Every structure is written in C-alpha cells, then in structure tokens.
Coordinates of C-alpha atoms in Angstrom, one line a residue:
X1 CA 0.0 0.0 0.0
X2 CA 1.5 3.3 -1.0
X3 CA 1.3 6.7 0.8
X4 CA 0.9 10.0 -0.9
X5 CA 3.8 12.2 -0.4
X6 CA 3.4 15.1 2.0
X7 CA 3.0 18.3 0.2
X8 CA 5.7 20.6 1.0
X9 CA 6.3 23.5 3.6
X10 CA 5.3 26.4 2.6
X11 CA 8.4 28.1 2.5
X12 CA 9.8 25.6 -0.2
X13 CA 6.6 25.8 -2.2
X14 CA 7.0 26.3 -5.7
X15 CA 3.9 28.8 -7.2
X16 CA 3.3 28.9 -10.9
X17 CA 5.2 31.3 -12.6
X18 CA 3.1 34.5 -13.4
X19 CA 2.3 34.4 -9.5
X20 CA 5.9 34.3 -8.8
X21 CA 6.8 36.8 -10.7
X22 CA 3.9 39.3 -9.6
X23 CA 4.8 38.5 -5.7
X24 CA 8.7 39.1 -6.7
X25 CA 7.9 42.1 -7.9
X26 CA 6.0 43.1 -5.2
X27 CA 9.0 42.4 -2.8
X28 CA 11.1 44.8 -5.5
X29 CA 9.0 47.3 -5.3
X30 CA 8.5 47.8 -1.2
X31 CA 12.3 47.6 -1.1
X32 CA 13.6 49.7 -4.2
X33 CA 13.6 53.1 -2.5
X34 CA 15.8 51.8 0.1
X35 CA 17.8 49.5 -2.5
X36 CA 19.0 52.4 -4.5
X37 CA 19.4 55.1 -1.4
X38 CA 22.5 54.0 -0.2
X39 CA 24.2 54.1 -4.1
X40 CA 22.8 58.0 -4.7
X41 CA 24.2 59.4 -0.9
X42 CA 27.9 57.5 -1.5
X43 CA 28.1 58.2 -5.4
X44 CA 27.4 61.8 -4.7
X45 CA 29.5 61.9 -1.3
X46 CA 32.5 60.4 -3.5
X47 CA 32.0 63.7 -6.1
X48 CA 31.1 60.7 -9.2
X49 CA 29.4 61.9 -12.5
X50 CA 26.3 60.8 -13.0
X51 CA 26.9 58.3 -15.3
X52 CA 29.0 57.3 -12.6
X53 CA 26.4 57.4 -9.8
X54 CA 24.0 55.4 -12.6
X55 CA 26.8 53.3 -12.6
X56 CA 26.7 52.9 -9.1
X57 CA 22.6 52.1 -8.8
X58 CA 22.5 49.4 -11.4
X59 CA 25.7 48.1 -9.3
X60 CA 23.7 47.6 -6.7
X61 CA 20.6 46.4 -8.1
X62 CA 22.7 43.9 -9.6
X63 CA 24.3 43.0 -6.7
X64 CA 21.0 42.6 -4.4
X65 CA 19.7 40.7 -7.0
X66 CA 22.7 37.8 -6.6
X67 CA 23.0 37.8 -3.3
X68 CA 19.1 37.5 -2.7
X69 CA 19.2 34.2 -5.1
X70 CA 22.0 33.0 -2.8
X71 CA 20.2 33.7 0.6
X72 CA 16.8 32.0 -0.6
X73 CA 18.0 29.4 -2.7
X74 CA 21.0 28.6 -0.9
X75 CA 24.4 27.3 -2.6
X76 CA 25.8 23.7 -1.4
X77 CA 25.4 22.9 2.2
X78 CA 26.8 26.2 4.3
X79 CA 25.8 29.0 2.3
X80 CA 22.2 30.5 2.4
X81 CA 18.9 30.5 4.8
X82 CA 16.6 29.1 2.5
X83 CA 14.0 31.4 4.0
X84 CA 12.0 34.1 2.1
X85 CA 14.4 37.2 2.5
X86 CA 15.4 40.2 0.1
X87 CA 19.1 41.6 0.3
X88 CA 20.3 45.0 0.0
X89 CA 22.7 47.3 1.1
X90 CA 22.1 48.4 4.7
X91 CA 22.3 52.0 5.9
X92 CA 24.8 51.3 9.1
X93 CA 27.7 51.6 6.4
X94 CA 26.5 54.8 5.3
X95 CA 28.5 57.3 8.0
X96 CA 31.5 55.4 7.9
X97 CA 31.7 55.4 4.2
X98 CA 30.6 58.8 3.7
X99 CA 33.7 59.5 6.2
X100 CA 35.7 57.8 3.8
X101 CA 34.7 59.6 0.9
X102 CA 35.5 62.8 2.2
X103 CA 39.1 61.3 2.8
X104 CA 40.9 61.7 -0.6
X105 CA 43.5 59.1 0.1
X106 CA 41.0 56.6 0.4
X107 CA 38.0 57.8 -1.5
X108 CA 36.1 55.0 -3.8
X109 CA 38.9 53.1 -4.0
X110 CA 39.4 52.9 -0.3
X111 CA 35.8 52.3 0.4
X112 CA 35.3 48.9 -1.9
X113 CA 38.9 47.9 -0.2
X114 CA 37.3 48.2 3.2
X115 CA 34.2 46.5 1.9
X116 CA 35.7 43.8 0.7
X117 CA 38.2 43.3 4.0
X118 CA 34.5 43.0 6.3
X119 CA 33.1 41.2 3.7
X120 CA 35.5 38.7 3.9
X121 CA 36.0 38.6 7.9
X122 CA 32.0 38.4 8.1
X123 CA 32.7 34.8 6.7
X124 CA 35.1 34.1 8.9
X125 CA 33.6 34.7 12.4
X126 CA 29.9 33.7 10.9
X127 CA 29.7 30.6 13.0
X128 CA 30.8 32.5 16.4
X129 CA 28.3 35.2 16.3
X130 CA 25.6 33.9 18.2
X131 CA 28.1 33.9 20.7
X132 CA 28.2 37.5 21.3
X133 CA 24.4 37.4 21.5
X134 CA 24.5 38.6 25.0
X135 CA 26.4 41.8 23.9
X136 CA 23.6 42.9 21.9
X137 CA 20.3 43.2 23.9
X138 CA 17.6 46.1 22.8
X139 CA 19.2 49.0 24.4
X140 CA 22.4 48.0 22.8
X141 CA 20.4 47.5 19.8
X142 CA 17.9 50.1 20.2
X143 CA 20.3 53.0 21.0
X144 CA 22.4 51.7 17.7
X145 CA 19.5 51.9 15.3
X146 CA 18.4 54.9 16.7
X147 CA 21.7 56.3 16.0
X148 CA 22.0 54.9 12.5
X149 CA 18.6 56.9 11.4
X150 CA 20.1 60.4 13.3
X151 CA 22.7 59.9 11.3
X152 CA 21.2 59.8 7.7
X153 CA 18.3 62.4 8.8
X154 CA 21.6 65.2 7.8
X155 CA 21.5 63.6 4.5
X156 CA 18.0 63.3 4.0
X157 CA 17.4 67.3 5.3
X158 CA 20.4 68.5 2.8
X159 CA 19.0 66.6 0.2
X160 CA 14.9 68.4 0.3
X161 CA 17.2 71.5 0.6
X162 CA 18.6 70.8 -2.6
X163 CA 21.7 70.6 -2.5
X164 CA 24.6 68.2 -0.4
X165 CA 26.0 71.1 1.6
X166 CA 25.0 74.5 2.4
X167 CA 27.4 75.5 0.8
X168 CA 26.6 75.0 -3.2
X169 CA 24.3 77.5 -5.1
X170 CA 20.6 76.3 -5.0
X171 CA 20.6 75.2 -1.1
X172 CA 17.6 76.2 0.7
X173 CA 15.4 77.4 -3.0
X174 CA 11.7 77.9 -1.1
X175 CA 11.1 75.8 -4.7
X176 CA 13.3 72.6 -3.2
X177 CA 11.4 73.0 0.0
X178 CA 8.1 73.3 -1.0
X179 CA 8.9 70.1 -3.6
X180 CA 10.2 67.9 -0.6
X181 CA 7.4 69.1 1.3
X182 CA 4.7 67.9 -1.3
X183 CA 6.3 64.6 -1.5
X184 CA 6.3 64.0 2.0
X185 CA 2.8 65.2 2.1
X186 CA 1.9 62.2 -0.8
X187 CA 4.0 59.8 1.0
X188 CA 1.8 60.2 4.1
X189 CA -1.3 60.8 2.3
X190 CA -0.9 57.4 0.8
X191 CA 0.2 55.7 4.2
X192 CA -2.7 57.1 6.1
X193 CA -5.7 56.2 3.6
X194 CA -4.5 53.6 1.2
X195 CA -4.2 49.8 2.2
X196 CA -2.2 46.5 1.6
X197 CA 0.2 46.6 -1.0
X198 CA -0.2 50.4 -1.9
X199 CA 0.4 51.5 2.0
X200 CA 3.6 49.3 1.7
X201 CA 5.2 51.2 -1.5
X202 CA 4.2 54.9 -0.3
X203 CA 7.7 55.9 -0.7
X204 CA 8.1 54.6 -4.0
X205 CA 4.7 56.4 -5.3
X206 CA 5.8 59.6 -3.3
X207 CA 8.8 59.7 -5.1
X208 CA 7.3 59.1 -8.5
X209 CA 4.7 61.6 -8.4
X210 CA 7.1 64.2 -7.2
X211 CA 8.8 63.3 -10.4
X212 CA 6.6 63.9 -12.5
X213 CA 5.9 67.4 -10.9
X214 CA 9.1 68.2 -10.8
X215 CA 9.4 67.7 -14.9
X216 CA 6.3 69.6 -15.1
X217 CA 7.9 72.4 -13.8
X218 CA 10.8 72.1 -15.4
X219 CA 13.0 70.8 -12.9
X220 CA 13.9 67.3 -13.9
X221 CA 15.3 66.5 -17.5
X222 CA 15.3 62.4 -19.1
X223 CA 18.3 64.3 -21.6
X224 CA 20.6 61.3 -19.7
X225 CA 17.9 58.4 -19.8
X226 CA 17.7 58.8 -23.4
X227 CA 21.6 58.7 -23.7
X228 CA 22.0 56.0 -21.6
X229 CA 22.1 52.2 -23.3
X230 CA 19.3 49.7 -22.9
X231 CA 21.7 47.4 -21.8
X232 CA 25.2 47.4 -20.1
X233 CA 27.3 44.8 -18.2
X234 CA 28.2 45.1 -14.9
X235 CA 32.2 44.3 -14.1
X236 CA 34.3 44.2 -10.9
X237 CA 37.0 47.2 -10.0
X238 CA 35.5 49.7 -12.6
X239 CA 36.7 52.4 -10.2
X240 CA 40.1 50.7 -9.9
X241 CA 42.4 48.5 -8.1
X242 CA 40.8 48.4 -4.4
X243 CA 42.9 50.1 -1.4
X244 CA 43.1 48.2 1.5
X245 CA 43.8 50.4 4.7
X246 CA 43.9 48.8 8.2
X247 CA 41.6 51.1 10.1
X248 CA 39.0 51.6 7.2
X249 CA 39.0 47.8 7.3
X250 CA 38.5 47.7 11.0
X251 CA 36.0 50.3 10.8
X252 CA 33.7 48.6 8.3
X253 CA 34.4 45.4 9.9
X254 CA 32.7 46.5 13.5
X255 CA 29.6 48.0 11.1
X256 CA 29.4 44.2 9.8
X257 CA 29.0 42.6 13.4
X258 CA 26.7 45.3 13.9
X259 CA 24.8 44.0 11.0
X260 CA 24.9 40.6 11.4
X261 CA 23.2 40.9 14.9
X262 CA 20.6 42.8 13.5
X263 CA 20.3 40.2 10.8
X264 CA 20.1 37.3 13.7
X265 CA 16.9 39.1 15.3
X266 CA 15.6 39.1 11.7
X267 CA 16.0 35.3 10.6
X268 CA 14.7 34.2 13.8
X269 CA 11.5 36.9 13.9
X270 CA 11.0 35.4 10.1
X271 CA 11.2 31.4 11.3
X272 CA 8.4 32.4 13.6
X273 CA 6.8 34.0 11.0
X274 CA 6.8 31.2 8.1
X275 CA 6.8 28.2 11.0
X276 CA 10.3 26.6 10.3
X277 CA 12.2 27.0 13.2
X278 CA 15.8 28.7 12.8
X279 CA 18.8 27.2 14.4
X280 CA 22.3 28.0 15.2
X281 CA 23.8 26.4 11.8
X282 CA 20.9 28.1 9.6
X283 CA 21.5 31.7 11.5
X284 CA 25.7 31.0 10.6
X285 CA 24.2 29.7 6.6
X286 CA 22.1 33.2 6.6
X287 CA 25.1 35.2 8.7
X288 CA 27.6 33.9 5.5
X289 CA 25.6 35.0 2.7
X290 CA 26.0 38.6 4.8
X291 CA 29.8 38.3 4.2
X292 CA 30.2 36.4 0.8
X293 CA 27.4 39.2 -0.5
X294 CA 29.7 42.1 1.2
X295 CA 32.4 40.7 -0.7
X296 CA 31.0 40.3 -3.9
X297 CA 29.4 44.5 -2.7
X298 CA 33.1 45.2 -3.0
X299 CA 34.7 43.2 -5.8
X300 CA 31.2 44.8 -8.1
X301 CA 31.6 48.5 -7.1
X302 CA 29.2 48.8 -4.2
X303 CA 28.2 48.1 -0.8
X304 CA 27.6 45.9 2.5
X305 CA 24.6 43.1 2.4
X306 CA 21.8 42.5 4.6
X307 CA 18.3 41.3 4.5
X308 CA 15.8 43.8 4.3
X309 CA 13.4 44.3 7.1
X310 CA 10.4 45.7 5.4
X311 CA 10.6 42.4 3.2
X312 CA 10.5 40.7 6.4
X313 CA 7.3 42.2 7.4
X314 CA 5.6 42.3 3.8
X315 CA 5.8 38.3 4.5
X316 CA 4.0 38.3 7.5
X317 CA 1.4 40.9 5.7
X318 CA 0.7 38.8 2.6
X319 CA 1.2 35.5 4.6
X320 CA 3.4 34.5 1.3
X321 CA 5.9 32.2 2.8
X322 CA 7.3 30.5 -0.2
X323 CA 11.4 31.3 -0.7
X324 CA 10.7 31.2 -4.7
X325 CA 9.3 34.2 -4.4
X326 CA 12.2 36.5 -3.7
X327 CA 14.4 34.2 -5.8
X328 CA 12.2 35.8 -8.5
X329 CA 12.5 39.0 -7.0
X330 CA 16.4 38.6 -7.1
X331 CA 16.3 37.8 -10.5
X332 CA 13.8 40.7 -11.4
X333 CA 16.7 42.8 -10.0
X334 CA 19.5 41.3 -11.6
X335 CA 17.6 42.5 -14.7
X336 CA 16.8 45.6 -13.7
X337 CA 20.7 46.3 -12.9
X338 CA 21.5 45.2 -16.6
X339 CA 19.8 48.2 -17.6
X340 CA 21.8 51.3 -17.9
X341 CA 18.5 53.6 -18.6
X342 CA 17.2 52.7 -15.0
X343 CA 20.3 53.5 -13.3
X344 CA 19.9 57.1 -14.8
X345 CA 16.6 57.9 -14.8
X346 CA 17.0 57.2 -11.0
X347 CA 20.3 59.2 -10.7
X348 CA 18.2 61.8 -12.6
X349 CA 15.4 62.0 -9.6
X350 CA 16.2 65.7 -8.1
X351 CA 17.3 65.9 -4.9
X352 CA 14.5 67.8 -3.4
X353 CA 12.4 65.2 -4.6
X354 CA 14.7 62.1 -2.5
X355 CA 14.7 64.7 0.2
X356 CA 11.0 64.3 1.0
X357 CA 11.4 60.6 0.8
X358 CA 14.3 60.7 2.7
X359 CA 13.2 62.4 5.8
X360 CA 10.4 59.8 6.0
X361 CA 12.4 56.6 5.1
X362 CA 15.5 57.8 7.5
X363 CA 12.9 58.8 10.1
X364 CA 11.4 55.5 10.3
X365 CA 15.0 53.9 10.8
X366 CA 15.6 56.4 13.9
X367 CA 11.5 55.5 14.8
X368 CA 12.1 51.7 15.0
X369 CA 15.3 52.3 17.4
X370 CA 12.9 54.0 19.5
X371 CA 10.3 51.3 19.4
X372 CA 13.0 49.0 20.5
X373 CA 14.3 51.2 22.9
X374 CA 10.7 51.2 24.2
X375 CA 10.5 47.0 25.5
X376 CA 13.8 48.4 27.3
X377 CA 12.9 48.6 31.2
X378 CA 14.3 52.0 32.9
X379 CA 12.3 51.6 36.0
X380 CA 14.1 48.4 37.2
X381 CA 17.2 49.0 35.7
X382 CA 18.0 53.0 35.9
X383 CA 21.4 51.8 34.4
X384 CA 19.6 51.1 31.0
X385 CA 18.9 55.1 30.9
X386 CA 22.8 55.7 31.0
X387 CA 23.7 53.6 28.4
X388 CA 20.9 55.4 26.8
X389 CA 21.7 58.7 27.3
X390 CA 26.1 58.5 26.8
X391 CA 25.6 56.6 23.8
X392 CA 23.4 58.7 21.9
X393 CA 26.0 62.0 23.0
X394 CA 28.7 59.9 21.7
X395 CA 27.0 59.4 18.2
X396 CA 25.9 62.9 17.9
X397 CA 29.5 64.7 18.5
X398 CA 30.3 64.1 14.3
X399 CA 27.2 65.7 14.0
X400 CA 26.9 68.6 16.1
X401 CA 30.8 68.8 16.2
X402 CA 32.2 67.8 13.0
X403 CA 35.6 69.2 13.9
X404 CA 35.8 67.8 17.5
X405 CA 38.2 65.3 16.8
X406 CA 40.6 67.1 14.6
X407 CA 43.8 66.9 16.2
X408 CA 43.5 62.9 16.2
X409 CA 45.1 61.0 14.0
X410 CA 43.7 61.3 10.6
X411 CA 43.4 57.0 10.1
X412 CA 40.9 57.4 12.7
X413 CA 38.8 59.2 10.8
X414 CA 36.3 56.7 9.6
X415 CA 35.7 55.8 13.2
X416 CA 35.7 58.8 14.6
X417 CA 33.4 60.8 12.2
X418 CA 30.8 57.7 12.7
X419 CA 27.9 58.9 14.7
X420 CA 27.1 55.0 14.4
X421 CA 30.3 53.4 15.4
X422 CA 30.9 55.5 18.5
X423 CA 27.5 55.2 19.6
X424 CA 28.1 51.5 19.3
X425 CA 30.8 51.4 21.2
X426 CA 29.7 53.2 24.0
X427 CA 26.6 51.3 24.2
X428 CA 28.7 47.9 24.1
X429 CA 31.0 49.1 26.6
X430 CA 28.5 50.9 29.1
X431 CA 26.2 47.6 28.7
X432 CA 28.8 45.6 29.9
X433 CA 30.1 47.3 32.4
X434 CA 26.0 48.1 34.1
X435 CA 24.8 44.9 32.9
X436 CA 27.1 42.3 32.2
X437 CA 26.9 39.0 30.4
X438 CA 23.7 37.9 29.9
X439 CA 22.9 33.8 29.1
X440 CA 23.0 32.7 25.3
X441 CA 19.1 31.9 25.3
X442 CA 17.8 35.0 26.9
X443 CA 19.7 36.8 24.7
X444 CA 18.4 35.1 21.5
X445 CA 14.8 35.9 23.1
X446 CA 15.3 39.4 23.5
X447 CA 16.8 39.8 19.9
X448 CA 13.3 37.8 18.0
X449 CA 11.3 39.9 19.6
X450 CA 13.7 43.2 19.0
X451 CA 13.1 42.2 15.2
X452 CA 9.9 41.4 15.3
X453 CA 9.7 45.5 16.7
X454 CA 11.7 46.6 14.0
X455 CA 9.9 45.2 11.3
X456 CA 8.2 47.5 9.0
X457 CA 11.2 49.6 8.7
X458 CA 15.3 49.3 7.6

C-alpha cells in the first residue's frame, strides 16, 4: 500500500510562474527606494558623475539581486537560509563610508577595499556570532539603530534643501522646499488612507509623483535616460584596483558585526513567522551570505549586504511564505541592474524630490530604534537610561561637532566621524560594564522579539 507524499512546507513551495513573478515584484518594489538610497548618498558623497552614480545604482541592483538568489535558494550545504528574504545594502555603512569619501587618500577606492576586507571577515567569524548574542540586547540595539537613522536624517534634510551642503548654489530654493514638502505630504497621504500593497510602496509612489511634478515644472530632464544604453554589463573594480587600509577595514568590519546581529533578530522573527524554526547552523548559513554578499558589494563597485526588514514584514502581511518568491524577486533585479537607462533615470530624480522621501524613510530607521528602545525597562534597571543617554551624546559629536576630533590621527577618521560606530561602542561598553553577560538563550529571546519590533522599517 502506498502513501501520498506530503506536500511541502510552505516556505519551499514552488507557485506557478506569473504568481511568482507578480509577488517578486512586489517584494522589489517595497524595497527599491531603500535598495538604491544608499548608491545616490555614496556616489554623490564620492563627487562621481552621474553616469558614474548610474553606474553605481545598477551596481547595486545587480548586486541585491545575486546575493538575494543565494540567501533563498541557498548554494551547497553552508551557504544560504533558504528562508523568504530580500538583500540589499544596509544603511549602518552609510556614515562610515561617507567618512571615507570625504578622505581623498582613500575615496572610492578605499571604500570597496574596506568592503571587501568585512566582507571577507563576516565569513570568517559567521559561525561565532551567536556567541556574542548577549552583547547585543535592545538598548544595545535600540540606541544603535536609533543612531543609524540620526545619522542619515543630515543627508535626507540636505537633500529636500537641494543641495549636499549648504554651501553649493541652489541650497535652501523655497522651490526645493516646497517640492520635498509635497512629497512628504503624498508619502503620508498614501500611508494614512490607502491599504495593503499600496500602503507598503508609499515611498516609491511619493517619489514618483514628485517626479513627475518636478518635470512639469521644469525641474527634472530624461536628456541622460535617453543617452543612456538599454543594456550594459556590470564588471568588478571599474573604479580601480581596491585600497586596502587597516583602520578603514577595521571600521567597516565592527559595522558588519553590527549588521549581522541585526540580521540574527531578523532570521529568527522570520522562522516564527513562516513556521520553520531557525537554528544555530541556519543563522551561521544566513550570517555567511551577509559576508560572501559584502564581498561580492566590493569586488562589483558597491556596498555591505543585509536582508531587508520591510521584506521581512511584507511576508508576515501577505502571509506569502514561499522562498521562490524573492528568488524571483532577485532575479527581477539582476535584470533591472542590466539596464543602464534605470540607473539614470533614478540618478536623474532631483534631490528635493529624494529629500521628502528621505526624511520619511531615514525617520522610520531612527523611529524603529525608539520602538525597541521602548520593551527596554528604565524603572528596574536606571542603568539602561545611562547607556541610553552616553551613547546617543557619543553618536551625535560628528554631528553637532564635526571638527571635534581634529587633532586625532587622521586613520581614525572613519571611526571617529561615525555617529554609528561610537554610539556602538559606547553602548557595548557601558552595557557591559551596568549589565554584564547575559545567558545565550535570553539573549536570543530578546533579539526575535527586537526584530519582530523593527519590522516595517530598515
């Protein structure tokens, strides 16, 4: 007597292909305004042309695209989740490497030689990190991605101004100000009376729409999207031979561990979410495609790899759990950063218009450090509200202060002029030395249900 097979879990269901790739590109779209963010603040940080910052977006699309098929499909027996999860680059890399930009004897160059240093020492210590665990609970956490979207706010309120500094003709145009402030008005028009998948792409449609007013007016030009080729490959070092510099290195390398805790909470919020339970050796598969996708980041021109949180959430949203579906997503962007047009017409989005979208996106990265920060308990633990309150005056000297540090040595730079990184290390340090080591399990806990906080947001 035979017995029919049991159908499979949901999460390795295979749907038929016009459903896959609809729900791919619905994972693409609530995760493209982030995607291509991080591309437009470094290529214009770094001084590039735009066909070099073009160059730069379809880099990245590219990239996300290769390193999602790797996470979700996973490649031989230690590489890859095999859970429903997009990759892109994540914003904790952004101050450092906008430090490093501003340094001319590292510049691009030094950045993808720092990238490709943490992406290759993410690898290494994969299997150890859910050792350290108990170094990261939420106000460790909290207080870091709190930090992270302080951080980016500058770049967001310079961009609605118009310009990237004060400093350049155009900054501060009531024009510029009135244009970010339309699309912010959209974006939260949208959020507050549409629904499902329209709610979940408000940024995108904000940014859009200011677009198309912007070209109405006269302020955006397609002159470069009709230059640009339908179709252009992507190649490693096109800015040149990597630099490798020790404290760069370093630097980035503390930003990965950062990462890869916040990438822990994730996988484990996300096993709860599509029912297959994560364990230590599918955290260190997931943790690895963090580093082998920072790595590849680096050899192809762009930047660290993480799963995307708001991906995270659209699964628990749609109840979708099947791993096909952002494989087709990752191939939907793979094609997308084939095509030279897309890179520019998105390097040709004004700046006032990413402004608006920017103060929103950036302040729902500080807003979900806060909700974390919010499980933390103060009343027991007064402690927690030191940690709290050191670490955030750490991370804001760069910003309040950027010449504070100038008589240290100039290698410290891109640790130094980190809001991030020195509000990481306070918070490590002062946790510590208040709270101490906390057990493995409690630890792991804390962190699934510090994700499932954060999710929503990235």
């Amino acid at each position: 007597m035979t017995t029919a097979a049991s159908p499979p879990h949901p999460v390795d269901d295979i749907l038929p292909l016009p459903k896959l790739a609809m729900l791919g590109l619905q994972h693409v779209l609530v995760m493209y305004a982030g995607a291509v963010a991080v591309p437009l603040i470094i290529g214009r940080a770094l001084k590039l042309s735009p066909e070099q910052v073009a160059f730069l977006v379809n880099a990245d699309l590219f990239c996300c695209g290769i390193v999602t098929l790797i996470q979700s499909l996973g490649m031989g027996r230690h590489i890859g989740i095999r859970l429903p999860v997009m990759m892109g680059v994540t914003f904790a890399a952004v101050s450092p490497m906008m430090a490093m930009a501003g340094d001319p004897e590292l510049g691009a160059r030094g950045i993808f030689g720092a990238v490709i240093a943490a992406g290759i020492f993410t690898m290494l210590v994969a299997p150890f990190i859910g050792r350290l665990l108990p170094l990261f609970p939420p106000i460790v956490t909290g207080t870091i991605i709190l930090m992270i979207g302080i951080s980016l706010m500058r770049v967001g309120v310079n961009w609605a101004a118009g310009a990237p500094a004060s400093s350049l003709p155009g900054y501060g145009d009531l024009t510029h100000l009135a244009m970010a402030a339309f699309v912010m008005m959209v974006i939260l028009l949208i959020t507050r009376c549409a629904r499902g998948f329209l709610s979940n792409v408000s940024v995108l449609v904000g940014i859009v729409i200011g677009c198309a007013v912007a070209f109405g007016i006269g302020k955006m030009s397609f002159a470069k999207v009709a230059t640009a080729d339908w179709f252009g490959l992507i190649y490693p070092f096109a800015f040149g031979v990597p630099k490798f510099d020790l404290i760069a290195a370093l630097t980035m390398s503390l930003v990965m561990i950062v990462v890869m805790i916040e990438s822990s909470g994730m996988f484990l919020a996300l096993g709860d979410i599509t029912g297959r339970a994560v364990k230590r050796d599918d955290l260190t598969r997931g943790l690895r495609v963090d580093g082998l996708g920072t790595l590849i980041g680096g050899l192809f021109n762009t930047f660290p790899y993480t799963s995307f949180s708001q991906n995270v959430g659209l699964v628990g949203v749609t109840g979708i759990r099947s791993r096909y579906v952002c494989a087709a997503g990752g191939l939907l962007m793979i094609l997308m950063g084939l095509v030279p047009k897309l890179g520019a017409l998105v390097e040709s989005v004004p700046l006032f218009v990413l402004g608006g979208a920017g103060i929103v996106m950036f302040g729902m990265v500080a807003a979900t450090g806060i909700r974390i920060l919010s499980a933390v308990d103060y009343t027991a633990n007064r402690h927690n509200l030191y940690i709290l309150a050191v670490s955030t005056g750490f991370g804001l000297i760069p910003l309040v202060a950027p010449d504070f540090f100038r008589n240290m040595p100039k290698e410290l730079a891109p640790l130094l002029h980190s809001g991030i990184l020195l509000s990481a290390i306070s918070a490590l340090a002062l946790n510590l030395f208040f709270n101490g080591w906390r057990a493995g399990d409690e630890a792991e806990e804390e962190m699934k249900h510090a994700a499932a906080q954060s999710e929503g947001g990235h």
